[in-house]
Every structure is written in structure tokens, then in C-alpha cells.
């Protein structure tokens, strides 16, 4: 078969895919006629008006649209036909590697000239291998490059891989095809004007709808946010400032503690919590320093005859007339022997009992807490007259309690403060409503903070520094929000050795009972205890249920005392000021 003759007869047949009917075509006649851009895109923009990948310049029309003064771009099918025609007229030169220098001749810039199908076959490897014996074989003047890897198989006498022939051999390399001429550019010299874009003269209805619906939704969002803010602020419980009467404003600017306001509560009986300290009236434990009240814990062995050994045996401690409960001798004096130890810590406890109290209003204390293992600073309140019975029937308000242990302590150390409301119809059914606030870095011993109680018949709130930092925020506006309902007490309970029906001692009072009576303020610094404030699961040196709990605590003095700062300023509960307001008219 003659290849050259077939070349003239060969005509590539291109089957064009049927054009899909556009949504903007209105009739069959329009689909067969040439489209006019001026009428085609009067209602909607062409594809080229959209961003990537349609346009190379803003406003560039569709690539298939003819542009006056610029030759039209060739179609993709025409490029394929041209590529096929050019591939039949190849102009490749023989490769020339550096190691072919010597016998190999320099390649000609033009190669072997234009090649025909016959010349391509004559220059092929198949034609060379079938020629006369004068064609070089394996023993010809060719060689394998020394830097190439060894052949994968030994040389065969019947076939060998193609090699670079000697200059006398025919050139088997295909000629390099000529570069096709560059296509004409359709890039616009300048952006099109609005007159060149008739689809911009009228906004599509869908675009107008999306624009307005977006504006409406934005407006509704702002309106909803404004309503939330407005009604949210109206529901925040606030004390009416014009109805608050200041009862106490203590800044501790005097030379000593004002006993007309503050009363010492002394004793060594543990104050119902099995605490391990002696509350004294000594200035080393409570004094005024630089306009602040300092309550400082000290080691009993530093001020006891006989030193630390007297804590366990042969020592004695007597508060004498300073004891607050003279009718209970065990709360005022102690002697150490083999079974009894003297509390190893001295501290102080100051109250406003009998001097200042409020029923509803605000209490505000600015304080800096101490650091040291097993220290227990507290700012709290107790009822003046116990109208519903002894503790806990008449309630207890803890404005702030904390543990002096470091931030690594697993049960809320010095980086936590806690508030709670304590009450119960029976002592065995003690209920606590509590909350806390924590610091992410550091602790409450590093600076002063303001601890505030706000209290009304309808709600109670305790917070640190700001109402946003609320530890407790309770509403008492419905019967189901009453303290008795919140307690969830059972119908019967064990009271001593017998089972009794659980009474409601506040049934004849309001929903906020027992917190509907006068309370006074207490500032105290305790150490240890068996009430569970320091859980047994930690590495504390005693157990709450042990009969030797205080002995074990005193015996580990070297361990916990080493965590107490030697500086009184860091070991003390420091009070900057105390303020109390009564809600309503001032008391006579």
C-alpha cells in the first residue's frame, strides 16, 4: 500500500455533538440561525461575564462570540486536524549525547530534511535489521555508556537493543515537529462599557429577590438581638440603690480593732467542725496593719511552755476569761496527755453578733486570702436568734470559703472560692446549695477581691468582683423554688436512734425561709477539721472518722507547716474593708 497516496485521500471526519438547546432559545428557527450577541444577552449575562474559568479579563465576552476587528479563534476540532497534518511532516534530528563524540558525526541542525512515510520506514530499526550484512551489528563501532547500569540480560545473537549507529548508518531519529503558529488573542484592549453589556440594563427578578431577602434577614437578626438584650437586662435581679441603708462601713483605719463593732469568738472545741485550732484574742492572731485587718494563723508550739513536745504530753492551754463559752470548760482549757493533744494552731474569729446585722440587703467584703496547706479562711453569716431552731434549722450563709492548699490540690485549692446556703429540717438531713468561681491562672492569694452577697425575699446572689462572676444566683419567686422544695427531703428519716417523719419547720413562713431573719457577719481562719471540707481522698495526714485525727495532724506539723509562708502578710486573711446595707428603712 502506498502511504503517500493514502495521505491525499485521508480526510479527518469530525462528528460534532448536537448542541443542547439553551434556555434562552425561543424557537426552532432561532436554533438554526446564527446567534446575535446583541439580542442574545439582553436579559441575562453570557457565561464569560462570570469569574474564573470563563474570562481572562473582566468583561471578556464568550470565547465563541466574534469580535469586530479581530480574527476568530480556531475551534478545538480545527486544532486537532492541524495537529494530525503536522504530525505527518515531522522534522526530527538524531539525538547526540556527549559520549557519542569521536566517530559520531555532529548532528545537523536540520536533521535529515523532510521525511516521507517511506523515508520514515527506511530510517527505522526494523529496516536496518533486515538489510545487508554491511549494516553494523553487535560488533559494530558502538558501545554502552560506562555510566549506565549493566544490561538486564546477556546479549542475544538474534536480537539486541537499539544502539546509536555509526555515522555510516542511516538516521533512525524522527524529526522534531515544527511549532504551531500562535493562536490569535481574544483579550480585550480595554474593559467593556455598560453599553456593550445589554444584560446589565435590567436586573433579573431573582437577583432583586435575593438582595431584599438578605436585607430583611439582617434586619430581623438585629431586631431579635435587641429584644434579647432588652428583655434580658429587665430580668436581671438588681437591688434598688435608693432603698439601701448603710449599716456598717468599716475601713480599719484606726489603731486597733474596734470592739464596738467586732467581737472575739474564742474557744478550742472545734466549733462544730472538729477544727484543729484555738481561737484567741491575741494580737499575733488578729490585728490592724496598714489599714487592713489581719487574721494570722500561728503555731501553738511557738508560744507554749515545753514547745512542740508539750502539744502531745505534759502541756496545758487555758483561755481563761477570754473564752466565749464559760459554761463549757472543755471549750476553754485543755491538758495534753497520752490520749489528748493541744490544738497545734492558733488563730482568730471576729463577728458582729450583737452589734451589726441585716435582714435582706447587701454585704461586701474586700479581702486577700492566705496560702498554706489545710488553712480554711471564711466570710460567712449566722442567724441572730435561731428562730427555727438550732443549727442547721435556722440556716447558714457562706459568702466565701476557700482552701489554702496550692493550685495542684485536686479538691479546689487556692484558685477556687466557694459559696453555699446551708439548712435542714433535721441535723441528719443537712442540705447545701453551693457554687464556686475559679481562676484559670494564679490564685486568690495573689491580690484582693471583692466578695458580695445580695439578698432579697425573692432572690439571693453571691459573686466575686462582678455580677458576671456569680457563684450562686437563686430565684425564690415560686413555691417550687422554695428552699424546702429545693432540698428534696424524704418523708421519713433517721433521727438519732428512731425513724421520724421529716417536718417542715418553715411551713408557716415564706418560700425563702429560713433565710428570712436577721443574720450577723463572721470573719474566721480555721485549720483542718473533720467535717469533710478537706476530703479523705487527698493526701491529708488525718482521716475524718479517726479518733486520733488531731493527733495525726499535729504529728505531721513539719510537713504542712513548711507550706505556710514565713511572712505574716502572705499567711494572713487580710480584710481591706467591710460594708453592710439594709434593704428598706434603716433600723432605729
PDB file of N, CA and C in Angstrom, residues 39-105:
ATOM      1  N   UNK A  39     -28.765  40.572  20.694  1.00  0.00           N
ATOM      2  CA  UNK A  39     -30.103  40.159  21.115  1.00  0.00           C
ATOM      3  C   UNK A  39     -30.076  38.947  22.026  1.00  0.00           C
ATOM      4  N   UNK A  40     -28.953  38.234  22.017  1.00  0.00           N
ATOM      5  CA  UNK A  40     -28.888  37.004  22.810  1.00  0.00           C
ATOM      6  C   UNK A  40     -28.793  37.297  24.300  1.00  0.00           C
ATOM      7  N   UNK A  41     -27.997  38.293  24.692  1.00  0.00           N
ATOM      8  CA  UNK A  41     -27.721  38.538  26.097  1.00  0.00           C
ATOM      9  C   UNK A  41     -28.293  39.874  26.556  1.00  0.00           C
ATOM     10  N   UNK A  42     -29.501  40.142  26.114  1.00  0.00           N
ATOM     11  CA  UNK A  42     -30.167  41.356  26.591  1.00  0.00           C
ATOM     12  C   UNK A  42     -30.820  41.155  27.947  1.00  0.00           C
ATOM     13  N   UNK A  43     -31.201  39.906  28.267  1.00  0.00           N
ATOM     14  CA  UNK A  43     -31.892  39.625  29.525  1.00  0.00           C
ATOM     15  C   UNK A  43     -30.987  38.993  30.573  1.00  0.00           C
ATOM     16  N   UNK A  44     -29.975  38.287  30.158  1.00  0.00           N
ATOM     17  CA  UNK A  44     -29.104  37.624  31.140  1.00  0.00           C
ATOM     18  C   UNK A  44     -27.672  37.701  30.641  1.00  0.00           C
ATOM     19  N   UNK A  45     -26.715  37.722  31.509  1.00  0.00           N
ATOM     20  CA  UNK A  45     -25.306  37.854  31.097  1.00  0.00           C
ATOM     21  C   UNK A  45     -24.813  36.567  30.467  1.00  0.00           C
ATOM     22  N   UNK A  46     -23.832  36.680  29.551  1.00  0.00           N
ATOM     23  CA  UNK A  46     -23.229  35.475  28.957  1.00  0.00           C
ATOM     24  C   UNK A  46     -22.327  34.783  29.956  1.00  0.00           C
ATOM     25  N   UNK A  47     -21.950  33.558  29.688  1.00  0.00           N
ATOM     26  CA  UNK A  47     -21.061  32.840  30.628  1.00  0.00           C
ATOM     27  C   UNK A  47     -19.750  33.546  30.869  1.00  0.00           C
ATOM     28  N   UNK A  48     -19.242  34.278  29.879  1.00  0.00           N
ATOM     29  CA  UNK A  48     -17.937  34.901  30.049  1.00  0.00           C
ATOM     30  C   UNK A  48     -17.965  36.065  31.016  1.00  0.00           C
ATOM     31  N   UNK A  49     -19.146  36.563  31.396  1.00  0.00           N
ATOM     32  CA  UNK A  49     -19.193  37.674  32.339  1.00  0.00           C
ATOM     33  C   UNK A  49     -18.999  37.221  33.768  1.00  0.00           C
ATOM     34  N   UNK A  50     -18.984  35.926  33.996  1.00  0.00           N
ATOM     35  CA  UNK A  50     -18.767  35.396  35.331  1.00  0.00           C
ATOM     36  C   UNK A  50     -17.276  35.209  35.578  1.00  0.00           C
ATOM     37  N   UNK A  51     -16.860  35.084  36.815  1.00  0.00           N
ATOM     38  CA  UNK A  51     -15.432  34.912  37.119  1.00  0.00           C
ATOM     39  C   UNK A  51     -14.893  33.591  36.583  1.00  0.00           C
ATOM     40  N   UNK A  52     -13.677  33.286  37.010  1.00  0.00           N
ATOM     41  CA  UNK A  52     -12.950  32.081  36.586  1.00  0.00           C
ATOM     42  C   UNK A  52     -13.905  30.885  36.472  1.00  0.00           C
ATOM     43  N   UNK A  53     -13.816  30.016  35.445  1.00  0.00           N
ATOM     44  CA  UNK A  53     -12.724  29.982  34.463  1.00  0.00           C
ATOM     45  C   UNK A  53     -13.100  30.546  33.103  1.00  0.00           C
ATOM     46  N   UNK A  54     -14.097  31.417  33.032  1.00  0.00           N
ATOM     47  CA  UNK A  54     -14.609  31.803  31.724  1.00  0.00           C
ATOM     48  C   UNK A  54     -13.826  32.948  31.090  1.00  0.00           C
ATOM     49  N   UNK A  55     -13.346  33.905  31.864  1.00  0.00           N
ATOM     50  CA  UNK A  55     -12.777  35.089  31.249  1.00  0.00           C
ATOM     51  C   UNK A  55     -11.327  35.271  31.669  1.00  0.00           C
ATOM     52  N   UNK A  56     -10.568  35.877  30.761  1.00  0.00           N
ATOM     53  CA  UNK A  56      -9.195  36.223  31.077  1.00  0.00           C
ATOM     54  C   UNK A  56      -9.065  37.680  31.437  1.00  0.00           C
ATOM     55  N   UNK A  57     -10.135  38.426  31.245  1.00  0.00           N
ATOM     56  CA  UNK A  57     -10.147  39.845  31.597  1.00  0.00           C
ATOM     57  C   UNK A  57     -11.588  40.216  31.921  1.00  0.00           C
ATOM     58  N   UNK A  58     -11.769  41.124  32.853  1.00  0.00           N
ATOM     59  CA  UNK A  58     -13.129  41.500  33.256  1.00  0.00           C
ATOM     60  C   UNK A  58     -13.903  42.042  32.073  1.00  0.00           C
ATOM     61  N   UNK A  59     -15.061  41.460  31.788  1.00  0.00           N
ATOM     62  CA  UNK A  59     -15.886  41.889  30.683  1.00  0.00           C
ATOM     63  C   UNK A  59     -15.607  41.193  29.382  1.00  0.00           C
ATOM     64  N   UNK A  60     -14.709  40.225  29.370  1.00  0.00           N
ATOM     65  CA  UNK A  60     -14.398  39.498  28.141  1.00  0.00           C
ATOM     66  C   UNK A  60     -15.611  38.673  27.736  1.00  0.00           C
ATOM     67  N   UNK A  61     -16.101  38.820  26.497  1.00  0.00           N
ATOM     68  CA  UNK A  61     -17.288  38.051  26.089  1.00  0.00           C
ATOM     69  C   UNK A  61     -16.963  36.593  25.895  1.00  0.00           C
ATOM     70  N   UNK A  62     -17.984  35.833  25.572  1.00  0.00           N
ATOM     71  CA  UNK A  62     -17.819  34.399  25.383  1.00  0.00           C
ATOM     72  C   UNK A  62     -16.788  34.115  24.294  1.00  0.00           C
ATOM     73  N   UNK A  63     -15.890  33.140  24.518  1.00  0.00           N
ATOM     74  CA  UNK A  63     -14.846  32.876  23.532  1.00  0.00           C
ATOM     75  C   UNK A  63     -15.392  32.561  22.145  1.00  0.00           C
ATOM     76  N   UNK A  64     -16.606  32.036  22.045  1.00  0.00           N
ATOM     77  CA  UNK A  64     -17.147  31.726  20.725  1.00  0.00           C
ATOM     78  C   UNK A  64     -17.786  32.907  20.033  1.00  0.00           C
ATOM     79  N   UNK A  65     -17.904  34.040  20.706  1.00  0.00           N
ATOM     80  CA  UNK A  65     -18.559  35.206  20.111  1.00  0.00           C
ATOM     81  C   UNK A  65     -17.574  35.982  19.242  1.00  0.00           C
ATOM     82  N   UNK A  66     -17.916  36.256  17.998  1.00  0.00           N
ATOM     83  CA  UNK A  66     -16.985  37.017  17.143  1.00  0.00           C
ATOM     84  C   UNK A  66     -16.843  38.444  17.625  1.00  0.00           C
ATOM     85  N   UNK A  67     -15.607  38.970  17.519  1.00  0.00           N
ATOM     86  CA  UNK A  67     -15.304  40.330  17.944  1.00  0.00           C
ATOM     87  C   UNK A  67     -14.905  41.124  16.714  1.00  0.00           C
ATOM     88  N   UNK A  68     -15.513  42.262  16.456  1.00  0.00           N
ATOM     89  CA  UNK A  68     -15.159  43.054  15.266  1.00  0.00           C
ATOM     90  C   UNK A  68     -13.696  43.458  15.300  1.00  0.00           C
ATOM     91  N   UNK A  69     -13.036  43.326  14.167  1.00  0.00           N
ATOM     92  CA  UNK A  69     -11.648  43.737  14.040  1.00  0.00           C
ATOM     93  C   UNK A  69     -10.642  42.705  14.468  1.00  0.00           C
ATOM     94  N   UNK A  70     -11.102  41.556  15.016  1.00  0.00           N
ATOM     95  CA  UNK A  70     -10.182  40.521  15.494  1.00  0.00           C
ATOM     96  C   UNK A  70     -10.609  39.217  14.865  1.00  0.00           C
ATOM     97  N   UNK A  71      -9.620  38.529  14.288  1.00  0.00           N
ATOM     98  CA  UNK A  71      -9.940  37.246  13.665  1.00  0.00           C
ATOM     99  C   UNK A  71     -10.409  36.268  14.712  1.00  0.00           C
ATOM    100  N   UNK A  72     -11.341  35.434  14.325  1.00  0.00           N
ATOM    101  CA  UNK A  72     -11.919  34.497  15.283  1.00  0.00           C
ATOM    102  C   UNK A  72     -10.924  33.413  15.643  1.00  0.00           C
ATOM    103  N   UNK A  73     -11.036  32.950  16.855  1.00  0.00           N
ATOM    104  CA  UNK A  73     -10.161  31.889  17.351  1.00  0.00           C
ATOM    105  C   UNK A  73     -10.565  30.568  16.706  1.00  0.00           C
ATOM    106  N   UNK A  74      -9.559  29.763  16.360  1.00  0.00           N
ATOM    107  CA  UNK A  74      -9.847  28.462  15.769  1.00  0.00           C
ATOM    108  C   UNK A  74     -10.492  27.552  16.797  1.00  0.00           C
ATOM    109  N   UNK A  75     -11.365  26.727  16.336  1.00  0.00           N
ATOM    110  CA  UNK A  75     -12.025  25.797  17.235  1.00  0.00           C
ATOM    111  C   UNK A  75     -11.074  24.689  17.635  1.00  0.00           C
ATOM    112  N   UNK A  76     -11.456  23.966  18.662  1.00  0.00           N
ATOM    113  CA  UNK A  76     -10.622  22.866  19.143  1.00  0.00           C
ATOM    114  C   UNK A  76     -10.504  21.782  18.096  1.00  0.00           C
ATOM    115  N   UNK A  77     -11.564  21.502  17.323  1.00  0.00           N
ATOM    116  CA  UNK A  77     -11.510  20.443  16.314  1.00  0.00           C
ATOM    117  C   UNK A  77     -10.583  20.821  15.181  1.00  0.00           C
ATOM    118  N   UNK A  78     -10.544  22.119  14.818  1.00  0.00           N
ATOM    119  CA  UNK A  78      -9.604  22.537  13.789  1.00  0.00           C
ATOM    120  C   UNK A  78      -8.174  22.373  14.262  1.00  0.00           C
ATOM    121  N   UNK A  79      -7.929  22.625  15.550  1.00  0.00           N
ATOM    122  CA  UNK A  79      -6.580  22.427  16.074  1.00  0.00           C
ATOM    123  C   UNK A  79      -6.194  20.963  16.010  1.00  0.00           C
ATOM    124  N   UNK A  80      -7.145  20.062  16.260  1.00  0.00           N
ATOM    125  CA  UNK A  80      -6.838  18.631  16.189  1.00  0.00           C
ATOM    126  C   UNK A  80      -6.485  18.241  14.766  1.00  0.00           C
ATOM    127  N   UNK A  81      -7.237  18.764  13.774  1.00  0.00           N
ATOM    128  CA  UNK A  81      -6.940  18.440  12.372  1.00  0.00           C
ATOM    129  C   UNK A  81      -5.571  18.957  11.984  1.00  0.00           C
ATOM    130  N   UNK A  82      -5.248  20.179  12.424  1.00  0.00           N
ATOM    131  CA  UNK A  82      -3.943  20.732  12.091  1.00  0.00           C
ATOM    132  C   UNK A  82      -2.837  19.925  12.734  1.00  0.00           C
ATOM    133  N   UNK A  83      -3.072  19.463  13.979  1.00  0.00           N
ATOM    134  CA  UNK A  83      -2.045  18.668  14.649  1.00  0.00           C
ATOM    135  C   UNK A  83      -1.802  17.363  13.910  1.00  0.00           C
ATOM    136  N   UNK A  84      -2.869  16.752  13.378  1.00  0.00           N
ATOM    137  CA  UNK A  84      -2.690  15.492  12.641  1.00  0.00           C
ATOM    138  C   UNK A  84      -1.918  15.717  11.341  1.00  0.00           C
ATOM    139  N   UNK A  85      -2.216  16.823  10.643  1.00  0.00           N
ATOM    140  CA  UNK A  85      -1.498  17.086   9.401  1.00  0.00           C
ATOM    141  C   UNK A  85      -0.036  17.383   9.669  1.00  0.00           C
ATOM    142  N   UNK A  86       0.226  18.114  10.740  1.00  0.00           N
ATOM    143  CA  UNK A  86       1.619  18.440  11.038  1.00  0.00           C
ATOM    144  C   UNK A  86       2.393  17.221  11.477  1.00  0.00           C
ATOM    145  N   UNK A  87       1.706  16.249  12.107  1.00  0.00           N
ATOM    146  CA  UNK A  87       2.413  15.061  12.581  1.00  0.00           C
ATOM    147  C   UNK A  87       2.913  14.211  11.441  1.00  0.00           C
ATOM    148  N   UNK A  88       2.354  14.385  10.214  1.00  0.00           N
ATOM    149  CA  UNK A  88       2.807  13.595   9.078  1.00  0.00           C
ATOM    150  C   UNK A  88       4.028  14.212   8.422  1.00  0.00           C
ATOM    151  N   UNK A  89       4.355  15.427   8.799  1.00  0.00           N
ATOM    152  CA  UNK A  89       5.525  16.078   8.234  1.00  0.00           C
ATOM    153  C   UNK A  89       6.461  16.397   9.373  1.00  0.00           C
ATOM    154  N   UNK A  90       7.161  15.397   9.851  1.00  0.00           N
ATOM    155  CA  UNK A  90       8.000  15.529  11.032  1.00  0.00           C
ATOM    156  C   UNK A  90       9.406  15.939  10.636  1.00  0.00           C
ATOM    157  N   UNK A  91      10.038  16.672  11.483  1.00  0.00           N
ATOM    158  CA  UNK A  91      11.408  17.118  11.231  1.00  0.00           C
ATOM    159  C   UNK A  91      12.199  16.887  12.496  1.00  0.00           C
ATOM    160  N   UNK A  92      12.568  15.640  12.754  1.00  0.00           N
ATOM    161  CA  UNK A  92      13.308  15.272  13.951  1.00  0.00           C
ATOM    162  C   UNK A  92      14.767  15.060  13.600  1.00  0.00           C
ATOM    163  N   UNK A  93      15.640  15.436  14.448  1.00  0.00           N
ATOM    164  CA  UNK A  93      17.081  15.223  14.251  1.00  0.00           C
ATOM    165  C   UNK A  93      17.520  14.099  15.139  1.00  0.00           C
ATOM    166  N   UNK A  94      18.623  13.494  14.784  1.00  0.00           N
ATOM    167  CA  UNK A  94      19.156  12.369  15.549  1.00  0.00           C
ATOM    168  C   UNK A  94      19.716  12.883  16.876  1.00  0.00           C
ATOM    169  N   UNK A  95      19.394  12.191  18.004  1.00  0.00           N
ATOM    170  CA  UNK A  95      19.952  12.651  19.289  1.00  0.00           C
ATOM    171  C   UNK A  95      21.459  12.520  19.298  1.00  0.00           C
ATOM    172  N   UNK A  96      22.104  13.401  19.982  1.00  0.00           N
ATOM    173  CA  UNK A  96      23.565  13.419  20.044  1.00  0.00           C
ATOM    174  C   UNK A  96      23.959  13.586  21.500  1.00  0.00           C
ATOM    175  N   UNK A  97      24.383  12.489  22.171  1.00  0.00           N
ATOM    176  CA  UNK A  97      24.812  12.532  23.565  1.00  0.00           C
ATOM    177  C   UNK A  97      26.288  12.873  23.642  1.00  0.00           C
ATOM    178  N   UNK A  98      26.788  13.332  24.793  1.00  0.00           N
ATOM    179  CA  UNK A  98      28.215  13.687  24.901  1.00  0.00           C
ATOM    180  C   UNK A  98      29.135  12.512  24.639  1.00  0.00           C
ATOM    181  N   UNK A  99      28.713  11.284  25.045  1.00  0.00           N
ATOM    182  CA  UNK A  99      29.630  10.157  24.879  1.00  0.00           C
ATOM    183  C   UNK A  99      29.708   9.679  23.439  1.00  0.00           C
ATOM    184  N   UNK A 100      28.923  10.292  22.544  1.00  0.00           N
ATOM    185  CA  UNK A 100      28.974   9.899  21.139  1.00  0.00           C
ATOM    186  C   UNK A 100      30.004  10.698  20.360  1.00  0.00           C
ATOM    187  N   UNK A 101      30.785  11.527  21.043  1.00  0.00           N
ATOM    188  CA  UNK A 101      31.825  12.290  20.348  1.00  0.00           C
ATOM    189  C   UNK A 101      32.885  11.345  19.815  1.00  0.00           C
ATOM    190  N   UNK A 102      33.550  11.754  18.832  1.00  0.00           N
ATOM    191  CA  UNK A 102      34.593  10.900  18.248  1.00  0.00           C
ATOM    192  C   UNK A 102      34.177  10.483  16.872  1.00  0.00           C
ATOM    193  N   UNK A 103      33.861   9.153  16.729  1.00  0.00           N
ATOM    194  CA  UNK A 103      33.455   8.649  15.423  1.00  0.00           C
ATOM    195  C   UNK A 103      32.106   9.194  14.987  1.00  0.00           C
ATOM    196  N   UNK A 104      31.267   9.520  15.987  1.00  0.00           N
ATOM    197  CA  UNK A 104      29.941  10.027  15.614  1.00  0.00           C
ATOM    198  C   UNK A 104      30.049  11.409  15.059  1.00  0.00           C
ATOM    199  N   UNK A 105      29.324  11.657  14.029  1.00  0.00           N
ATOM    200  CA  UNK A 105      29.345  12.976  13.398  1.00  0.00           C
ATOM    201  C   UNK A 105      28.445  13.926  14.151  1.00  0.00           C
TER     202      UNK A 105
END
